[in-house]
Structures are given as C-alpha cells and as structure tokens.
Short mmCIF file of C-alpha atoms and ligand atoms in Angstrom, two decimals:
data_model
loop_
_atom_site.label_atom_id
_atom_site.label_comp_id
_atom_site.label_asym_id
_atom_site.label_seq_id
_atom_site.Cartn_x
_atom_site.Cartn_y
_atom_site.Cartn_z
CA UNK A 21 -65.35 -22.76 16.48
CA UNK A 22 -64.33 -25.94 18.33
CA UNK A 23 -60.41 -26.07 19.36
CA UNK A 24 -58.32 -29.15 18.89
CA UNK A 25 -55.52 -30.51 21.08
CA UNK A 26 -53.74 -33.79 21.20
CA UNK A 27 -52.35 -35.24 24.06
CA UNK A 28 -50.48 -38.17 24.82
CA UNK A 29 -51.24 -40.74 27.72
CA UNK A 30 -48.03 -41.34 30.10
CA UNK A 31 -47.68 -44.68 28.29
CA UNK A 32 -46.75 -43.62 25.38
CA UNK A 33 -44.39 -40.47 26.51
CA UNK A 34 -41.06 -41.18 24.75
CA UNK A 35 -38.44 -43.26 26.42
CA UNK A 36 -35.61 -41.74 24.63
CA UNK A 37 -34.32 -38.59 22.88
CA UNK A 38 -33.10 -38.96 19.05
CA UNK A 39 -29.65 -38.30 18.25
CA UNK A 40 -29.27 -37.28 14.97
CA UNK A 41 -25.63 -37.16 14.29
CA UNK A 42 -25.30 -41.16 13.13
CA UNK A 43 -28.08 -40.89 10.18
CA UNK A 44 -26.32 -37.72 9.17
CA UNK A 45 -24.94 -38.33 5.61
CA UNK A 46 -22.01 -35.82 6.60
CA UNK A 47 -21.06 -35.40 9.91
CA UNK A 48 -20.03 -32.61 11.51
CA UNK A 49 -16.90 -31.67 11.93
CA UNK A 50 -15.04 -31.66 15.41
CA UNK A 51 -14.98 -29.25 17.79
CA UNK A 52 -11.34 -27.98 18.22
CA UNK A 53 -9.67 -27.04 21.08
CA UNK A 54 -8.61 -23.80 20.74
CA UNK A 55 -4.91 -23.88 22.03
CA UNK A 56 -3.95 -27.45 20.77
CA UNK A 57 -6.25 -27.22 17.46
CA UNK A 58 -6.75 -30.95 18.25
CA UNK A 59 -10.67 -32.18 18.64
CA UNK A 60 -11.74 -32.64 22.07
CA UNK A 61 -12.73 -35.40 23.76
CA UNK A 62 -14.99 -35.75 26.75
CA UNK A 63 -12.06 -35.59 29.18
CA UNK A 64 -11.72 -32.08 27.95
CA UNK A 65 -15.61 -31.59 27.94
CA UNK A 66 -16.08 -33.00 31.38
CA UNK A 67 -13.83 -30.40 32.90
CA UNK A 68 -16.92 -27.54 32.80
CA UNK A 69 -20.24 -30.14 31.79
CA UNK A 70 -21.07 -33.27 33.35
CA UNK A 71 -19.67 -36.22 32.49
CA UNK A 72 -22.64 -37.68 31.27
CA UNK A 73 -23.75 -34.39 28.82
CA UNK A 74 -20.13 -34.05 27.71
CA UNK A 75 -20.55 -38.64 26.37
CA UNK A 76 -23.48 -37.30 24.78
CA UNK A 77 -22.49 -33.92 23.11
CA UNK A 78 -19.64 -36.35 21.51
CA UNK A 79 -21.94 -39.40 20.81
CA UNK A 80 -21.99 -40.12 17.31
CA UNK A 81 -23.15 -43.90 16.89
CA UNK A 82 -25.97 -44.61 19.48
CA UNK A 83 -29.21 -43.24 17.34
CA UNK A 84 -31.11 -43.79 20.39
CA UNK A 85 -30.22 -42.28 23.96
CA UNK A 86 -32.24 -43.70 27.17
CA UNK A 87 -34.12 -40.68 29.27
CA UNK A 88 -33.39 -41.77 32.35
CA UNK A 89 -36.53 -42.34 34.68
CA UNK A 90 -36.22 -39.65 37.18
CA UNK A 91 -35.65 -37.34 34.27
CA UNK A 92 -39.03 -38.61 32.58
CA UNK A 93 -40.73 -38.38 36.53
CA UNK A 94 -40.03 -34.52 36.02
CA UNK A 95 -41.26 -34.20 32.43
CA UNK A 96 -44.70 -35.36 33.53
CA UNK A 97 -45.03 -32.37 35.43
CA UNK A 98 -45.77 -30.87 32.30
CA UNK A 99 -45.69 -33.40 29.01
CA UNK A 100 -46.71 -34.14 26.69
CA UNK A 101 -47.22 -30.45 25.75
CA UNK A 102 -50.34 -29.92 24.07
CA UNK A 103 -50.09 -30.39 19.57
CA UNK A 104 -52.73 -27.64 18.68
CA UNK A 105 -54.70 -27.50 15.99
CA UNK A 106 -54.43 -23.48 15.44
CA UNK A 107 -58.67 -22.81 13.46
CA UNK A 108 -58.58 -19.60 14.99
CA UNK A 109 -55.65 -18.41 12.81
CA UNK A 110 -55.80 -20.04 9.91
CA UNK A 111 -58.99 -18.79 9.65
CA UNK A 112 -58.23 -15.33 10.03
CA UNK A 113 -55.17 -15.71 7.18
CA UNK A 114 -57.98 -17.07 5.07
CA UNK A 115 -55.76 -20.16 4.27
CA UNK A 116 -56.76 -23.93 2.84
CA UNK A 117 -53.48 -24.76 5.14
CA UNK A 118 -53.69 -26.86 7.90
CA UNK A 119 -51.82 -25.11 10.64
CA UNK A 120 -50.48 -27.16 14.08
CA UNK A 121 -48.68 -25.94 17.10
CA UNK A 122 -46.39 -27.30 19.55
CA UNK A 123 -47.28 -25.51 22.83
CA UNK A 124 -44.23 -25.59 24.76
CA UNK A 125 -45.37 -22.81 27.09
CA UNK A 126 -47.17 -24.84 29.46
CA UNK A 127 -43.86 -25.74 31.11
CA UNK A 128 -43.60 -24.77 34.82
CA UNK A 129 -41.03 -21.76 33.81
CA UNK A 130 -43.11 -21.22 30.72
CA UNK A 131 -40.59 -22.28 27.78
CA UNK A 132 -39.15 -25.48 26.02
CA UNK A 133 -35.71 -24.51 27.86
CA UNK A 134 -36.64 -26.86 30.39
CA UNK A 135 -36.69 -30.28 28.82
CA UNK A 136 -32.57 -29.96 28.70
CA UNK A 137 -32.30 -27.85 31.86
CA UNK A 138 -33.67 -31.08 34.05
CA UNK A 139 -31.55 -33.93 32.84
CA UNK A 140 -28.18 -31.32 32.73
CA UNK A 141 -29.05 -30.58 36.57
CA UNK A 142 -29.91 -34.25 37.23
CA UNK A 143 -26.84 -35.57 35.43
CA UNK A 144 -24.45 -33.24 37.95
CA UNK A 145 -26.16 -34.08 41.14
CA UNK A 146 -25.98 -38.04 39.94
CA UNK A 147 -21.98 -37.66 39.21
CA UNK A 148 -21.96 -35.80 43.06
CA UNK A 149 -21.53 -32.33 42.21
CA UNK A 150 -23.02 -29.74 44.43
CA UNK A 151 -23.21 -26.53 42.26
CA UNK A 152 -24.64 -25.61 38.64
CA UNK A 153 -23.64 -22.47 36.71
CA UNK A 154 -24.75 -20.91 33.35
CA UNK A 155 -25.52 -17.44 31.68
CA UNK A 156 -28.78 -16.11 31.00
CA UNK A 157 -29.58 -13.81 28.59
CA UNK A 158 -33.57 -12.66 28.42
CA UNK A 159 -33.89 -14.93 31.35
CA UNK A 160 -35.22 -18.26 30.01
CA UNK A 161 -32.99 -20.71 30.53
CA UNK A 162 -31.80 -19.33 33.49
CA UNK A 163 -35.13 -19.65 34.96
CA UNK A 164 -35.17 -22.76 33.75
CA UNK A 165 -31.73 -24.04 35.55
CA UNK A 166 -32.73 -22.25 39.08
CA UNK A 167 -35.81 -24.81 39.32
CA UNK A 168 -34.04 -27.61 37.95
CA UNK A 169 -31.51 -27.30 40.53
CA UNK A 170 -34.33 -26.89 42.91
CA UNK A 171 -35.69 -29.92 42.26
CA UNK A 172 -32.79 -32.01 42.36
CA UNK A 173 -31.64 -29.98 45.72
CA UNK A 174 -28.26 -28.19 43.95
CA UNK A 175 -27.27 -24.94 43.79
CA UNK A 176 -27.29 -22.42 41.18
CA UNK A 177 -25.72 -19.23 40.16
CA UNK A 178 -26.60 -17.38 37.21
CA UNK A 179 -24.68 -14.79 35.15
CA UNK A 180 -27.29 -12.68 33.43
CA UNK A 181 -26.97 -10.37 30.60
CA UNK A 182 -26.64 -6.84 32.38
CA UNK A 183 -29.26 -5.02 30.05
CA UNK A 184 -32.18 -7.77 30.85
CA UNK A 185 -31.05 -7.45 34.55
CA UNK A 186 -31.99 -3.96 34.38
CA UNK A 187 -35.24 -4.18 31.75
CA UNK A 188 -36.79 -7.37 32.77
CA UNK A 189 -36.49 -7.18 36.60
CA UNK A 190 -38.89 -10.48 37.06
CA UNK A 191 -37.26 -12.81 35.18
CA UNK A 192 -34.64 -12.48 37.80
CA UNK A 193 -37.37 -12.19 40.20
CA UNK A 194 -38.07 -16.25 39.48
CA UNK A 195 -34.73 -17.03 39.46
CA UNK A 196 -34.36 -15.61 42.78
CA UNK A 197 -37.55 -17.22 44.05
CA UNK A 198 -36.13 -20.87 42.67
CA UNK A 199 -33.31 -20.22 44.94
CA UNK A 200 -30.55 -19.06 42.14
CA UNK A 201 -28.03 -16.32 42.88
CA UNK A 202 -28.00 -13.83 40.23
CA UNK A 203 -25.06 -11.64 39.12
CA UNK A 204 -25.24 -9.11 36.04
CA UNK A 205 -22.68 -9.60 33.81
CA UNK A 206 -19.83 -8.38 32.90
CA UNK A 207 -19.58 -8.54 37.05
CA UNK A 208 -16.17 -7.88 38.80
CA UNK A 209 -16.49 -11.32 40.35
CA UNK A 210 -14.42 -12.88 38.03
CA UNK A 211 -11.25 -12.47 35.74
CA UNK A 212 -13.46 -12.19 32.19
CA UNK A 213 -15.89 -10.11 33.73
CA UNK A 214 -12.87 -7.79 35.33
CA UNK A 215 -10.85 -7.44 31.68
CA UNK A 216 -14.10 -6.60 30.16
CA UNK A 217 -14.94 -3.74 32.39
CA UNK A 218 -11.94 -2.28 32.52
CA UNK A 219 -11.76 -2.04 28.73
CA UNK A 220 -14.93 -0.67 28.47
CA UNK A 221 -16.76 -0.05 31.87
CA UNK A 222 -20.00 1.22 30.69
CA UNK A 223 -20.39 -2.45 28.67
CA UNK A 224 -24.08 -3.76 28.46
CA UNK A 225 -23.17 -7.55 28.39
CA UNK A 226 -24.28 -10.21 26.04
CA UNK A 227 -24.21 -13.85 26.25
CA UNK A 228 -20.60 -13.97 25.48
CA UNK A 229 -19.71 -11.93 28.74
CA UNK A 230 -21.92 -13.83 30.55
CA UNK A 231 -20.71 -17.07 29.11
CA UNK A 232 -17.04 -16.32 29.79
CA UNK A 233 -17.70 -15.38 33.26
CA UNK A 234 -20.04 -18.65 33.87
CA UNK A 235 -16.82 -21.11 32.52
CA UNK A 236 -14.96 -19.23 34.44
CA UNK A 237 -16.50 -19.89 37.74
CA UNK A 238 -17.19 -23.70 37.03
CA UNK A 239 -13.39 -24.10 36.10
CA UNK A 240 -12.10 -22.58 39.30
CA UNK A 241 -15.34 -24.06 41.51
CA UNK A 242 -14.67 -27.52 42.90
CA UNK A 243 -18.15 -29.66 42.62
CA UNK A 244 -19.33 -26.49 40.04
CA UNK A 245 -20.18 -27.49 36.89
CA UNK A 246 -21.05 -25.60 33.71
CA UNK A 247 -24.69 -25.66 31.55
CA UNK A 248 -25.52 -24.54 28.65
CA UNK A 249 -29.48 -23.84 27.09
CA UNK A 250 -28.75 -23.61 23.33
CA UNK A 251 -26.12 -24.55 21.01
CA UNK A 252 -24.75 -27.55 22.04
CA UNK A 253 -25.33 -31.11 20.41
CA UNK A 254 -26.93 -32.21 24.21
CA UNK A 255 -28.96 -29.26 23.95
CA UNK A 256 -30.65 -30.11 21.25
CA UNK A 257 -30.75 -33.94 21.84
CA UNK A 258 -33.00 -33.20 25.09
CA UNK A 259 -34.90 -30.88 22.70
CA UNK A 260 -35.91 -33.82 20.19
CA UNK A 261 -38.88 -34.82 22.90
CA UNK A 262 -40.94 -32.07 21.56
CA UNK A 263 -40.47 -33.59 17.86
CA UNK A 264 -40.51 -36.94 19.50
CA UNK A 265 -44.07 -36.22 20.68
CA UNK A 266 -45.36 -33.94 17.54
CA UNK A 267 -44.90 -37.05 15.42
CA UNK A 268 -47.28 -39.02 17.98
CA UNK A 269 -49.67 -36.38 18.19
CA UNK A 270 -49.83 -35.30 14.61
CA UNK A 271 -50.51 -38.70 13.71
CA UNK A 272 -53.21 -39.32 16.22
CA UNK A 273 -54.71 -36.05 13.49
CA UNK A 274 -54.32 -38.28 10.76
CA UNK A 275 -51.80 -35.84 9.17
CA UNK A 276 -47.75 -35.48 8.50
CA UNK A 277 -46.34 -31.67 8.09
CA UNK A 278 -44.98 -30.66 4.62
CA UNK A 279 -43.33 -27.70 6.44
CA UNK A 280 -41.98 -27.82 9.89
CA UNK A 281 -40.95 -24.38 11.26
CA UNK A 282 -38.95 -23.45 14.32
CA UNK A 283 -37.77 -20.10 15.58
CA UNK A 284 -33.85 -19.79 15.66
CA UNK A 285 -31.49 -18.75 18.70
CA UNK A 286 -28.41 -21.70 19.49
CA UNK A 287 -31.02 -23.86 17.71
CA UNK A 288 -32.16 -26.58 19.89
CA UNK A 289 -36.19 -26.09 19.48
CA UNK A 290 -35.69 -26.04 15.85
CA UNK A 291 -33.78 -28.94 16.08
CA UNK A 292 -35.71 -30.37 19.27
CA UNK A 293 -38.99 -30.13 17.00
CA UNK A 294 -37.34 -30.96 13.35
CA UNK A 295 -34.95 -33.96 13.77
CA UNK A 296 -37.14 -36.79 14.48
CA UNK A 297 -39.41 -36.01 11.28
CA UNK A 298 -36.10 -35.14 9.57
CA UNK A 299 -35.30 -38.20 10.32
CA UNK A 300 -37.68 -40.03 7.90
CA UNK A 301 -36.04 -37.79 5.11
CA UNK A 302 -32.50 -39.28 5.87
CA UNK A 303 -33.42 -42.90 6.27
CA UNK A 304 -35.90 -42.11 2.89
CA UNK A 305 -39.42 -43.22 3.65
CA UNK A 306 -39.90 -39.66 3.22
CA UNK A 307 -39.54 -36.83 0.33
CA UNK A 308 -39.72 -33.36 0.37
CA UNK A 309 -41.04 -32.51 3.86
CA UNK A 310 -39.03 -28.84 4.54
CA UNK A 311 -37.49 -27.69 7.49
CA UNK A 312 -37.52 -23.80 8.17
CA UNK A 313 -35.54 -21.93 10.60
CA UNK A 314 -36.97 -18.21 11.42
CA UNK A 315 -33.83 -16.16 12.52
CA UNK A 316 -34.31 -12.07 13.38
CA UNK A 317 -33.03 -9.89 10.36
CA UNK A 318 -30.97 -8.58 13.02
CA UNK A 319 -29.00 -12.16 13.67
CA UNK A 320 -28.71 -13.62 10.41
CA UNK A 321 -26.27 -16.29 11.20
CA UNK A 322 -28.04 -18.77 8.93
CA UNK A 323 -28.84 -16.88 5.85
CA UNK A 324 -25.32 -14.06 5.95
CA UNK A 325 -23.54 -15.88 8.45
CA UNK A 326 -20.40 -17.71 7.32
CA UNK A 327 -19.60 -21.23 7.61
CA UNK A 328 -16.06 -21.83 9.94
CA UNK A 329 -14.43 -22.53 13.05
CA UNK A 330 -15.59 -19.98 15.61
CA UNK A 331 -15.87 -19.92 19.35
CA UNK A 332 -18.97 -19.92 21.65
CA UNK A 333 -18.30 -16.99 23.45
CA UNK A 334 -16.91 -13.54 23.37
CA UNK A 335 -13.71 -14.16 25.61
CA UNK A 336 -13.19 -16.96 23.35
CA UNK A 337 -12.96 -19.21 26.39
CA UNK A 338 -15.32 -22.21 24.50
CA UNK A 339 -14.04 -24.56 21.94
CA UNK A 340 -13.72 -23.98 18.62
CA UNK A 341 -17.29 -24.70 16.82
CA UNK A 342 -17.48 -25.78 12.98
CA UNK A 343 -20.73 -23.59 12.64
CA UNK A 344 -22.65 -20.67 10.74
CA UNK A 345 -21.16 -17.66 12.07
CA UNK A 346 -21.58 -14.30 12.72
CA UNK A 347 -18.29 -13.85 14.57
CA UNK A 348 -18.12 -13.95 18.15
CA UNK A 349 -17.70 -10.38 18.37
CA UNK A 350 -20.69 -9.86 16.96
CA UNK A 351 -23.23 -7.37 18.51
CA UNK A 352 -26.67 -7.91 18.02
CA UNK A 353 -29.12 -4.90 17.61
CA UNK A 354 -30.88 -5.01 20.96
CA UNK A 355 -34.13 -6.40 20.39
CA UNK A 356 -37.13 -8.29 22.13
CA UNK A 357 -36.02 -11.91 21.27
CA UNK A 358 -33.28 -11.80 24.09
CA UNK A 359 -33.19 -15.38 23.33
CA UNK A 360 -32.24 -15.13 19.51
CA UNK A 361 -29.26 -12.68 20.17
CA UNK A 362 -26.33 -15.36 19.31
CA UNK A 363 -23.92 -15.46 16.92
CA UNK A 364 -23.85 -18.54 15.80
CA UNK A 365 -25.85 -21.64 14.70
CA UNK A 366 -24.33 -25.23 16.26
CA UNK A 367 -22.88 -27.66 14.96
CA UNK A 368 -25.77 -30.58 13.97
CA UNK A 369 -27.81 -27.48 12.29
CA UNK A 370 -25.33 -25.76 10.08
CA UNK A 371 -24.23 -28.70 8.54
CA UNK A 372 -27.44 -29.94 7.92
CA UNK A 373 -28.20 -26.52 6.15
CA UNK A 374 -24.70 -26.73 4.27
CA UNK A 375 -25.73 -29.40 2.85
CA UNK A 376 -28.99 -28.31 2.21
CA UNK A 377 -31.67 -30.36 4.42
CA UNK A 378 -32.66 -27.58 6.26
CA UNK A 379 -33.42 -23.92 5.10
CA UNK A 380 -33.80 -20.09 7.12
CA UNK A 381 -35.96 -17.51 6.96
CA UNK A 382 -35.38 -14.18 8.16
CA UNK A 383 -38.10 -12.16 10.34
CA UNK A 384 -38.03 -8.43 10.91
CA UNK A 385 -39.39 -7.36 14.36
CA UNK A 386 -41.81 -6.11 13.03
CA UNK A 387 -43.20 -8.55 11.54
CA UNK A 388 -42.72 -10.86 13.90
CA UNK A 389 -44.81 -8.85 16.84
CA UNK A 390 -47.50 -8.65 14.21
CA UNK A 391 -47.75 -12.29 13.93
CA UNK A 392 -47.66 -12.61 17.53
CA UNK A 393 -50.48 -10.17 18.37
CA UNK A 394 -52.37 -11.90 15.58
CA UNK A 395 -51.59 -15.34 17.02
CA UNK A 396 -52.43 -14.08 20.27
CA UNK A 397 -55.67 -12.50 19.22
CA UNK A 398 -56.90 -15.97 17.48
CA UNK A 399 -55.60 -18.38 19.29
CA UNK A 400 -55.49 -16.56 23.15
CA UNK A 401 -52.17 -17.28 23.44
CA UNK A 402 -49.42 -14.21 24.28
CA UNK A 403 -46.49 -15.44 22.76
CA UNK A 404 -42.43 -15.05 23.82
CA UNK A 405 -41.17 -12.50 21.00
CA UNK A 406 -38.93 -15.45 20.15
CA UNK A 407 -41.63 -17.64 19.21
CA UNK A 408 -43.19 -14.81 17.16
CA UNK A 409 -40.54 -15.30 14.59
CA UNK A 410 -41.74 -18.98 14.21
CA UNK A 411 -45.58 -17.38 13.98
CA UNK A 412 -44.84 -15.27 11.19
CA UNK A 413 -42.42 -17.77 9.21
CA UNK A 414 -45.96 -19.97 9.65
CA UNK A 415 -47.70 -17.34 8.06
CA UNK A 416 -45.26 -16.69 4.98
CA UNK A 417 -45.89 -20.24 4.68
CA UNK A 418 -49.70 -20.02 4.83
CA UNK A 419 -49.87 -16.99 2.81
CA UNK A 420 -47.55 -19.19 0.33
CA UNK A 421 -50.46 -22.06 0.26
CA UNK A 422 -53.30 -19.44 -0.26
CA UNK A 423 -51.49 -17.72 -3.07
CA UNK A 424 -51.00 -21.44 -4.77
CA UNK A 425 -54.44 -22.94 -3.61
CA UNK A 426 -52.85 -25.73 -2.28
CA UNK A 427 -53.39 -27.42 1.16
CA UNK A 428 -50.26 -28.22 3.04
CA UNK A 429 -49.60 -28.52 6.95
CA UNK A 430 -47.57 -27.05 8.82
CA UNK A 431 -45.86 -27.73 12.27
CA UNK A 432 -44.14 -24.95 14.01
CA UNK A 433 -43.18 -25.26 17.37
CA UNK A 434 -44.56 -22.57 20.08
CA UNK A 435 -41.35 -21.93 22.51
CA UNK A 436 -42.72 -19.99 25.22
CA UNK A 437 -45.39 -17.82 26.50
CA UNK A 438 -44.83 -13.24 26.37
CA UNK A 439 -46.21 -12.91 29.82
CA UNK A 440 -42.38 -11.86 31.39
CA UNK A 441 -41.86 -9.60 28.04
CA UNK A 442 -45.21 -6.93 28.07
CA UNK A 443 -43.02 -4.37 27.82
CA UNK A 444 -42.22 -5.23 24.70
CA UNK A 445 -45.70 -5.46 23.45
CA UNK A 446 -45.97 -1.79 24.83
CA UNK A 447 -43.69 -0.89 23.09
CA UNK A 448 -45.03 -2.10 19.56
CA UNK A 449 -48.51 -1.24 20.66
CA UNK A 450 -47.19 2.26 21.04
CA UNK A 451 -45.22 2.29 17.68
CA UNK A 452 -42.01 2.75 19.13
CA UNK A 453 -40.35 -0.68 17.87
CA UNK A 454 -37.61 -0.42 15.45
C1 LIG B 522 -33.97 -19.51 24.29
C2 LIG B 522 -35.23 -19.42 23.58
C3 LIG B 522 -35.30 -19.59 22.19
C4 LIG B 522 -34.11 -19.84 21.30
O1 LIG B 522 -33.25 -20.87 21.65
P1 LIG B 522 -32.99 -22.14 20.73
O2 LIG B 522 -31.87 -22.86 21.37
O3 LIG B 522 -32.64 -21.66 19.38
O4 LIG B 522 -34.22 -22.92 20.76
C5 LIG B 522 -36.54 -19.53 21.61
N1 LIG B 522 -37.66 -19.28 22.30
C6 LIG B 522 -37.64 -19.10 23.65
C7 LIG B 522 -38.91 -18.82 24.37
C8 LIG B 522 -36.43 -19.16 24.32
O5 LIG B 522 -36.40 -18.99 25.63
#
C-alpha cells in the first residue's frame, strides 16, 4: 500500500499566525492580577515575557499577526510538516474513515513545542535581552527553548521537573548539548524552590515548582526573561501554523475534516491545529465540523475540571487565569504524558468549550499506549505518549464511523515522536502500566 504525504512549497508557507480571540463570539475574560484583582496589561506582562509576546498574549483585535522573517527562516528548517494520509491504520481499524495526520515530529527537537519556542527566543534577543528561562516538565519544551536560544546566540536555563530529571536522563542530555543549564526543581537556588523544600524536602516537583522557581529567576535576573510552552494565548497563536498549513495541505487532498482531534496539556497543539478551521465555523461558511480535545483520565481539567479564576502555578506566583481548572494544587497521577500533567486548560480553549465550540475526550493510559503501538505498528511511526491520547481519540472516532457506516475525515495532529520515552513502552510492553 502506497503512502500519502502533502507538502507545501516555501511559497506558500504561511506569513502569519491566526489569532483567534477577535472572531470569538465571547471573549475571554481577563487575566487578573492576583494582588490588585485588576486585569493586567502588558506593562505587567512585560516584566517576566518579552515585550513583544506579552502585545500579543493581550491582542484582541488584529485577526492576523505578521511572522516575522527570521522567525519563518527558522521554520524552514523543518516546515511545512508533512499532512499524512494514515492507509496503514485505517486499514487495520477496518474503517470507511478517512484518517489524516499532522506530523509534527519531524522538528529538529522532535515536537510541535518548537514553532512558539523560536519566535519567544527571537522576540527577547530583538528587545536586547541576554538570558531566557522556563520550566520543563517531560523535557519538551525545554529542549525546545535550549536550541532556540542557540540559534539566536542567548542563554538558557531550565528548571526541570525533579522526577523526569531522574527518569528521563536524555532529555536533559539535549538540553545540555544545546547549551542550556539545567536545575531539578524544587532546587535551593531560589526562594520558591527553598519554601517548598523545607515544607516537604522529599518533594518530586511538578510544573508548578518549576514554574515558580523559573518567574522567580527572570524577575530578579536583569536581561532574563521568562517563557512559557503551553497555556498562554502566544502559545497557542505560534501553534496555529500547524492548522494554518493542515488547511493547505488537506485541501491539496481534495478533502475538509468533520472531526479535528488534538491531544490536551496547556492546549496550544489543540488549539495550534483547531483554530484556523474553527475559524470557518465562527465566521459561518462552515457547519458542524467538531473539535475534540483528548485529555488523560488522570487530568481531566476539561471534562471535571471547573470553570474560575485560578493561577498558573503552584506558588501562585502567575496571574490569575479565567480557565477550566483542576486547582493549582492539583497532583497529577504520575504518568507517561509528562507533557499533559497540568491543571488547567487556558484561557482561548475553555471558553470556547464553555460555550460549547469545542468538546474533550478522556483517554486512559491504557488505551492510549495501545493506540500508539498500533499507530506505530501501521504507520512506522513511535509516537510521544502525549500524542497517543490524540491516536486513540482518532480511533473512538473511527470506530464511531464504522459502527454508523459513514465516511467522515478526520485530522488529528501528531505532537511528537516516543523515541526519548522507551521506557515507557517497556513498561506497557511488560504489563506493568497502571
Ligand atoms: C507539551 C506537549 C504536549 C501538550 O502541550 P499542549 O500545549 O497542550 O500542546 C503534547 N505533546 C507533546 C509531544 C508535548 O511535548
């Protein structure tokens, strides 16, 4: 059986990202700052992000935001990412549906955290600063911000959950080998890190340690500036080239996806790869298309979370965020999909899905390594356990069409590659995953 992948000439790469916030029928609400409950502006932004992210995380009339040419010089290092046309599986589920893939593993660090961890690092050295910070939890986007830097000749310093420190030893291998310097957190090198260990000094970390002790060190760093991989409305803006170039692609197939499936951390591939087709729903040349986020049972923010002001982070150090919720003393059950361990949804997202534009789905690990080892088997692709959860919410949805004998396509967007995470294939290979 022949494979099929679409590709798009440099021409025709997208010259912009698509901000979603001004066809939004209800807005979302401001962020708040937590000691003055007022919103914040981008003053108050620009004291940890760059000037230029912190314009854009508050941007809520300019549909259209220029990607600025030295940014687009470093996506064609690896865009467009390949829009697959996945035979291999649907013919193993047996399914009349048309299944498509967004491969954003080909990137140089091997995940879609990229596209917004080059124009963050770009945007600080342009405004003069000298240093980059951020936390890392499974070791993605850190990975991601230690070459960015690289390329644009800043440095980094990454605060990485403690527990993937320890288990995944090469993620922090690459960071190293981009040039980062990597501290486990909670670390005694700053004040968060320091009240957290002497609570409780046996403490794992999460992202909310890490976070805290990452906003810490760009607040008291001159020329240090704060980034973030998930959550924010920048984020996911920088994200929206993947969607940006599905819609090219899928049309150069002849087809437009009915379902279009992302897996669910902060939420900026879901909304990287839904928005711009969304888009077509708000502005009504299109009806019915559905948009499905694929959360771990573990994390439900979407589907048990609740709806409210909550912070970013577990110091409570972020603004306030209007957002699905898990509360940001939530612990996540420690499994594989480092990268979906948050507590909350963002902003754009959860108001979309409170108003009901946008839909979840939860995934049980175990489920979701089956659909990986499946996807990987037909399609020769090892997939991040994050993206696994997007794999088996495209199954549900192929299983769906098969039950109903109907033919619908669907679009789900491939975040990263499993090559870093074997262990956790062991692991389910061996029957020891809970
Ligand atoms: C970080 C990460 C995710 C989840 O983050 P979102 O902001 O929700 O997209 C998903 N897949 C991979 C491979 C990741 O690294």
């Amino acid at each position: 059986m022949k494979q099929k992948r679409y590709f798009l000439d440099e021409k025709d790469l997208p010259e912009q990202w698509y901000n979603i916030v001004p066809d939004m029928v209800v807005k979302p609400q401001p962020m708040l700052d937590p000691v003055t409950r007022k919103p914040v502006t981008v003053e108050d932004l620009s004291r940890i992000f760059s000037l230029e992210a912190s314009r854009q995380e508050l941007n809520a009339t300019d549909r259209w935001i220029p990607i600025p040419d030295k940014v687009r010089e470093m996506y064609t290092y690896y865009r467009s990412t390949p829009l697959v046309r996945a035979y291999g599986l649907e013919k193993a589920l047996d399914t009349p549906a048309h299944i498509y893939f967004k491969n954003e593993s080909v990137s140089p660090v091997g995940s879609h955290k990229l596209n917004s961890a080059i124009p963050q690092a770009y945007y600080c050295k342009m405004e003069g600063d000298t240093n980059v910070t951020t936390e890392t939890g499974a070791g993605q986007w850190g990975t991601a911000l230690a070459y960015a830097a690289s390329v644009f000749g800043i440095d980094s310093a990454v605060y990485q959950v403690k527990l993937s420190y320890e288990q995944k030893p090469y993620r922090r291998s690459m960071m190293q080998v981009f040039g980062s310097q990597v501290t486990a957190s909670p670390s005694m090198s700053t004040r968060a890190g320091k009240d957290i260990l002497t609570v409780n000094p046996h403490h794992q970390g999460s992202l909310g340690t890490a976070i805290s002790e990452a906003v810490e060190l760009a607040r008291m760093t001159p020329g240090c500036k704060y980034t973030l991989g998930s959550v924010m409305s920048h984020v996911t803006l920088h994200q929206t080239i993947i969607g940006l170039e599905a819609e090219k692609q899928i049309e150069m197939a002849g087809e437009y996806p009915d379902v279009v499936i992302g897996c669910f951390g902060g939420g900026s591939n879901f909304g990287g790869i839904s928005f711009p087709f969304l888009r077509h729903v708000l502005d009504g040349t299109r009806k019915g298309t559905r948009f499905v986020a694929a959360e771990p049972e573990s994390c439900p923010k979407m589907t048990k979370g609740e709806f409210g002001y909550d912070f970013g982070d577990e110091a409570g150090y972020t603004p306030l965020i209007p957002m699905f919720s898990l509360g940001h003393k939530f612990r996540p059950a420690h499994i594989h999909a480092g990268g979906l361990r948050y507590h909350g949804a963002g902003a754009i997202v959860s108001q979309l899905l409170k108003d009901g534009f946008v839909e979840a789905a939860d995934i049980s690990q175990m489920d979701s390594f089956a659909a990986g080892t499946l996807f990987a088997r037909t399609e020769g692709i090892v997939p991040a356990p994050e993206s696994c959860h997007a794999i088996a919410a495209a199954i549900r949805e192929a299983a769906a069409c098969r039950e109903e004998g109907v033919q619908r396509t669907i679009l789900f967007n491939l975040t990263g590659h499993g090559l870093m995470d074997m262990a956790a294939y062991d692991q389910y290979l061996a029957g020891n995953l809970v």
